[in-house]
PDB file of C-alpha atoms in Angstrom:
ATOM      1  CA  THR P  59       0.313  -0.398  -0.218  1.00 59.00           C
ATOM      2  CA  GLU P  60       0.763   3.779  -0.501  1.00 62.00           C
ATOM      3  CA  HIS P  61       1.476   4.169   3.456  1.00 58.00           C
ATOM      4  CA  GLU P  62       3.875   1.028   3.518  1.00 65.00           C
ATOM      5  CA  ILE P  63       5.779   2.223   0.566  1.00 68.00           C
ATOM      6  CA  THR P  64       5.918   5.628   2.508  1.00 66.00           C
ATOM      7  CA  ASN P  65       6.932   4.312   6.052  1.00 62.00           C
ATOM      8  CA  ARG P  66       9.628   2.558   4.214  1.00 69.00           C
ATOM      9  CA  ALA P  67      10.869   5.396   2.177  1.00 71.00           C
ATOM     10  CA  ASN P  68      11.143   7.554   5.308  1.00 69.00           C
ATOM     11  CA  LYS P  69      12.406   4.414   7.009  1.00 70.00           C
ATOM     12  CA  LEU P  70      15.231   4.341   4.172  1.00 74.00           C
ATOM     13  CA  ALA P  71      16.343   8.105   4.350  1.00 73.00           C
ATOM     14  CA  SER P  72      16.249   7.771   7.686  1.00 71.00           C
ATOM     15  CA  LYS P  73      19.173   5.626   7.796  1.00 72.00           C
ATOM     16  CA  VAL P  74      20.722   7.756   4.787  1.00 73.00           C
ATOM     17  CA  ILE P  75      20.918  10.474   7.185  1.00 71.00           C
ATOM     18  CA  GLU P  76      21.781   9.380  10.251  1.00 70.00           C
ATOM     19  CA  MET P  77      24.731   6.068   8.191  1.00 71.00           C
ATOM     20  CA  TYR P  78      26.282   9.776   5.555  1.00 70.00           C
ATOM     21  CA  HIS P  79      25.904  12.158   8.653  1.00 67.00           C
ATOM     22  CA  LEU P  80      23.678  14.570   7.703  1.00 67.00           C
ATOM     23  CA  ASP P  81      22.109  17.256  10.095  1.00 62.00           C
ATOM     24  CA  ASN P  82      20.040  19.823   7.774  1.00 59.00           C
ATOM     25  CA  PHE P  83      19.011  19.020   4.148  1.00 57.00           C
ATOM     26  CA  GLU P  84      16.799  19.606   0.791  1.00 55.00           C
ATOM     27  CA  VAL P  85      13.866  17.683   0.535  1.00 55.00           C
ATOM     28  CA  LEU P  86      13.004  17.759  -2.993  1.00 49.00           C
ATOM     29  CA  VAL P  87       9.592  16.819  -2.779  1.00 50.00           C
ATOM     30  CA  GLU P  88       7.662  17.390   0.618  1.00 51.00           C
ATOM     31  CA  GLN P  89       4.372  14.726   0.898  1.00 53.00           C
ATOM     32  CA  THR P  90       1.413  16.426   2.950  1.00 51.00           C
ATOM     33  CA  ASN P  91      -0.579  15.671   5.807  1.00 51.00           C
ATOM     34  CA  GLN P  92      -3.397  16.313   6.970  1.00 54.00           C
ATOM     35  CA  ASN P  93      -1.980  15.929  11.450  1.00 58.00           C
ATOM     36  CA  GLN P  94       0.703  17.745  10.342  1.00 59.00           C
ATOM     37  CA  ARG P  95       0.252  20.328  13.269  1.00 76.00           C
ATOM     38  CA  PHE P  96       2.473  24.148  14.036  1.00 82.00           C
ATOM     39  CA  TYR P  97       2.928  25.018  17.237  1.00 86.00           C
ATOM     40  CA  THR P  98       4.900  26.962  18.784  1.00 85.00           C
ATOM     41  CA  LEU P  99       8.126  27.584  22.325  1.00 86.00           C
ATOM     42  CA  ASN P 100       4.054  27.938  24.370  1.00 83.00           C
ATOM     43  CA  ASP P 101       3.538  24.629  23.147  1.00 83.00           C
ATOM     44  CA  LYS P 102       5.438  23.275  24.906  1.00 79.00           C
ATOM     45  CA  ASP P 103       3.365  21.491  27.099  1.00 80.00           C
ATOM     46  CA  ASP P 104       1.043  19.779  23.948  1.00 82.00           C
ATOM     47  CA  LEU P 105       4.026  18.702  21.661  1.00 84.00           C
ATOM     48  CA  LYS P 106       3.780  14.448  23.902  1.00 82.00           C
ATOM     49  CA  SER P 107       3.751  11.059  21.502  1.00 84.00           C
ATOM     50  CA  THR P 108       5.100  14.527  18.848  1.00 88.00           C
ATOM     51  CA  ARG P 109       7.588  13.924  16.514  1.00 90.00           C
ATOM     52  CA  PRO P 110       8.971  17.250  15.183  1.00 93.00           C
ATOM     53  CA  THR P 111       9.197  17.237  10.861  1.00 90.00           C
ATOM     54  CA  SER P 112      10.388  20.155  10.278  1.00 91.00           C
ATOM     55  CA  PHE P 113      10.859  23.359  11.762  1.00 92.00           C
ATOM     56  CA  ILE P 114      11.238  27.530  11.730  1.00 92.00           C
ATOM     57  CA  PHE P 115      14.102  29.545  13.382  1.00 93.00           C
ATOM     58  CA  MET P 116      13.957  32.914  11.970  1.00 89.00           C
ATOM     59  CA  GLY P 117      13.001  32.368   8.533  1.00 87.00           C
ATOM     60  CA  ASP P 118      14.884  29.356   7.285  1.00 90.00           C
ATOM     61  CA  LYS P 119      13.494  25.717   7.505  1.00 90.00           C
ATOM     62  CA  PHE P 120      15.531  22.886   8.210  1.00 92.00           C
ATOM     63  CA  TYR P 121      13.527  18.341   8.178  1.00 91.00           C
ATOM     64  CA  VAL P 122      14.173  16.735  11.004  1.00 92.00           C
ATOM     65  CA  LYS P 123      13.384  13.418  12.016  1.00 90.00           C
ATOM     66  CA  SER P 124      13.874  13.420  16.008  1.00 92.00           C
ATOM     67  CA  TYR P 125      13.614  16.314  19.144  1.00 93.00           C
ATOM     68  CA  LYS P 126      17.335  15.456  19.674  1.00 93.00           C
ATOM     69  CA  GLN P 127      17.723  16.748  15.612  1.00 93.00           C
ATOM     70  CA  MET P 128      16.310  19.377  16.338  1.00 95.00           C
ATOM     71  CA  THR P 129      17.988  20.191  19.640  1.00 94.00           C
ATOM     72  CA  LYS P 130      20.914  20.051  17.891  1.00 94.00           C
ATOM     73  CA  THR P 131      20.433  22.280  14.495  1.00 94.00           C
ATOM     74  CA  VAL P 132      18.766  24.787  16.805  1.00 95.00           C
ATOM     75  CA  LEU P 133      22.067  25.420  19.205  1.00 96.00           C
ATOM     76  CA  GLU P 134      24.707  25.206  16.074  1.00 95.00           C
ATOM     77  CA  ASN P 135      22.816  27.851  14.736  1.00 94.00           C
ATOM     78  CA  LEU P 136      22.657  29.585  17.614  1.00 95.00           C
ATOM     79  CA  TYR P 137      26.622  28.703  17.733  1.00 96.00           C
ATOM     80  CA  ARG P 138      27.180  30.250  13.920  1.00 94.00           C
ATOM     81  CA  LEU P 139      25.699  33.440  15.540  1.00 94.00           C
ATOM     82  CA  ASP P 140      27.197  33.672  18.227  1.00 96.00           C
ATOM     83  CA  ASP P 141      29.455  31.316  19.623  1.00 97.00           C
ATOM     84  CA  ASP P 142      30.735  33.976  21.907  1.00 97.00           C
ATOM     85  CA  ILE P 143      27.851  32.570  24.234  1.00 97.00           C
ATOM     86  CA  LEU P 144      27.493  29.248  23.842  1.00 97.00           C
ATOM     87  CA  HIS P 145      30.518  29.119  24.789  1.00 98.00           C
ATOM     88  CA  LYS P 146      29.821  31.255  28.486  1.00 98.00           C
ATOM     89  CA  LEU P 147      26.693  28.905  28.826  1.00 97.00           C
ATOM     90  CA  ALA P 148      28.934  25.772  28.575  1.00 98.00           C
ATOM     91  CA  GLU P 149      31.835  27.634  31.388  1.00 97.00           C
ATOM     92  CA  GLU P 150      28.493  28.384  33.798  1.00 96.00           C
ATOM     93  CA  ASN P 151      28.272  24.571  33.107  1.00 96.00           C
ATOM     94  CA  PHE P 152      23.752  26.274  31.697  1.00 97.00           C
ATOM     95  CA  SER P 153      21.219  24.183  33.034  1.00 93.00           C
ATOM     96  CA  ALA P 154      18.064  24.903  31.912  1.00 88.00           C
ATOM     97  CA  PHE P 155      15.249  22.901  34.881  1.00 85.00           C
ATOM     98  CA  GLY P 156      17.408  23.744  37.748  1.00 83.00           C
ATOM     99  CA  THR P 157      20.358  21.419  39.095  1.00 81.00           C
ATOM    100  CA  ARG P 158      20.239  19.089  36.288  1.00 88.00           C
ATOM    101  CA  CYS P 159      23.217  20.466  33.237  1.00 95.00           C
ATOM    102  CA  ALA P 160      22.614  20.692  29.614  1.00 96.00           C
ATOM    103  CA  VAL P 161      24.946  23.515  28.101  1.00 97.00           C
ATOM    104  CA  THR P 162      29.215  21.852  29.259  1.00 97.00           C
ATOM    105  CA  TYR P 163      32.325  21.338  28.135  1.00 98.00           C
ATOM    106  CA  ASP P 164      32.554  18.786  30.247  1.00 97.00           C
ATOM    107  CA  VAL P 165      30.944  15.298  29.109  1.00 96.00           C
ATOM    108  CA  ASN P 166      31.199  13.701  32.860  1.00 96.00           C
ATOM    109  CA  LYS P 167      28.411  16.059  33.782  1.00 95.00           C
ATOM    110  CA  LEU P 168      25.465  15.251  30.744  1.00 96.00           C
ATOM    111  CA  ARG P 169      24.639  11.139  30.338  1.00 94.00           C
ATOM    112  CA  SER P 170      24.085  11.290  26.242  1.00 94.00           C
ATOM    113  CA  PHE P 171      25.379  14.356  24.445  1.00 95.00           C
ATOM    114  CA  GLN P 172      26.438  15.659  21.120  1.00 95.00           C
ATOM    115  CA  GLU P 173      29.351  17.394  20.023  1.00 95.00           C
ATOM    116  CA  ILE P 174      28.060  21.035  18.778  1.00 95.00           C
ATOM    117  CA  HIS P 175      30.613  22.020  15.729  1.00 88.00           C
ATOM    118  CA  GLU P 176      33.398  20.461  17.075  1.00 92.00           C
ATOM    119  CA  SER P 177      33.935  23.551  19.729  1.00 95.00           C
ATOM    120  CA  GLY P 178      34.436  21.373  22.635  1.00 97.00           C
ATOM    121  CA  ILE P 179      30.247  21.905  23.740  1.00 97.00           C
ATOM    122  CA  TYR P 180      27.839  19.659  24.268  1.00 97.00           C
ATOM    123  CA  VAL P 181      24.060  19.572  24.805  1.00 97.00           C
ATOM    124  CA  GLU P 182      22.495  16.756  27.041  1.00 95.00           C
ATOM    125  CA  THR P 183      20.294  14.557  24.824  1.00 92.00           C
ATOM    126  CA  ASN P 184      18.781  11.916  26.935  1.00 92.00           C
ATOM    127  CA  LEU P 185      16.294  14.746  27.248  1.00 92.00           C
ATOM    128  CA  SER P 186      12.055  13.729  27.699  1.00 89.00           C
ATOM    129  CA  THR P 187      10.213  16.618  24.567  1.00 89.00           C
ATOM    130  CA  PRO P 188       8.919  18.512  26.677  1.00 89.00           C
ATOM    131  CA  TYR P 189      12.587  19.628  28.325  1.00 91.00           C
ATOM    132  CA  GLN P 190      13.877  19.536  25.002  1.00 92.00           C
ATOM    133  CA  LEU P 191      11.872  22.757  24.121  1.00 92.00           C
ATOM    134  CA  LEU P 192      12.046  23.841  27.422  1.00 92.00           C
ATOM    135  CA  LEU P 193      16.554  23.352  26.798  1.00 95.00           C
ATOM    136  CA  ILE P 194      15.560  25.318  23.157  1.00 95.00           C
ATOM    137  CA  GLU P 195      13.170  28.344  24.695  1.00 94.00           C
ATOM    138  CA  LYS P 196      15.874  29.392  27.851  1.00 95.00           C
ATOM    139  CA  ILE P 197      18.705  29.076  25.720  1.00 96.00           C
ATOM    140  CA  LEU P 198      16.861  31.344  23.260  1.00 95.00           C
ATOM    141  CA  GLN P 199      16.047  33.456  26.076  1.00 95.00           C
ATOM    142  CA  GLU P 200      20.005  33.527  26.708  1.00 96.00           C
ATOM    143  CA  TYR P 201      20.717  34.783  22.727  1.00 95.00           C
ATOM    144  CA  GLY P 202      17.628  37.256  23.235  1.00 94.00           C
ATOM    145  CA  LEU P 203      15.534  35.749  20.516  1.00 93.00           C
ATOM    146  CA  GLU P 204      11.352  35.891  20.831  1.00 87.00           C
ATOM    147  CA  ASP P 205       9.943  32.364  21.721  1.00 81.00           C
ATOM    148  CA  GLU P 206       8.170  33.434  17.764  1.00 80.00           C
ATOM    149  CA  GLU P 207      11.247  32.886  16.381  1.00 82.00           C
ATOM    150  CA  PHE P 208      11.467  29.145  16.219  1.00 91.00           C
ATOM    151  CA  ILE P 209       7.704  27.463  15.071  1.00 91.00           C
ATOM    152  CA  ILE P 210       7.427  23.504  14.999  1.00 93.00           C
ATOM    153  CA  ASP P 211       5.788  21.494  12.743  1.00 91.00           C
ATOM    154  CA  VAL P 212       4.425  17.680  14.388  1.00 90.00           C
ATOM    155  CA  ILE P 213       2.858  14.865  13.471  1.00 87.00           C
ATOM    156  CA  ASP P 214       1.018  12.662  15.993  1.00 83.00           C
ATOM    157  CA  THR P 215       4.476   9.946  17.115  1.00 78.00           C
ATOM    158  CA  VAL P 216       1.061   7.146  17.452  1.00 62.00           C
ATOM    159  CA  GLU P 217      -0.320   7.306  15.158  1.00 50.00           C
ATOM    160  CA  GLU P 218       2.462   6.460  12.575  1.00 47.00           C
ATOM    161  CA  GLU P 219       2.590   2.249  15.000  1.00 45.00           C
ATOM    162  CA  ILE P 220       0.014   2.273  12.539  1.00 41.00           C
TER     163      ILE P 220
END
C-alpha cells in the first residue's frame, strides 16, 4: 500500500541521514500530511507523543526526524550566530531546568550528549520532549531571541505506528 511504501522510504531516508551524518538537508518532494500541526515553544506541553518533521527558525526551514536532531540543529545555528554565548553557557555548566546540567564542556556531567560544531561544547540529549523544548526556549532567551522565531511542524507518533 501507499502507506507502507511511504513508511519504508522514510525509514531508509533516516538510515542514510544517520549513516552519512547529515544534519541539514533539502527535501525535494514534500509529502503533505493532513495530521501535521504547527506549534511554538509556548505550546511545549501539547507536544507529547509527537515527532517534529521540520521547524522554522529565524525564517529558515530545517527538516528533522527527532527532537534530539532539532535541538542540535538549533544550537549549531545559534553557535554560528554568536559562539561566545554558547561558550559562556558551557563554562557555567548551563541548566535550563534546575540542577541538571544541559550545556557544558565536561561530558561527565551529562548522561548522553552531542558535540556542537567540534567546539568542545556538549549538549545533553537524554531529555524528554518538554525538556528538549524548554532547553531551546531558555537558550533562545540567553540569545535575546523571541519564542515566536521558532515554529515546529509535528505529526503524532501514535499514528506512525499504525
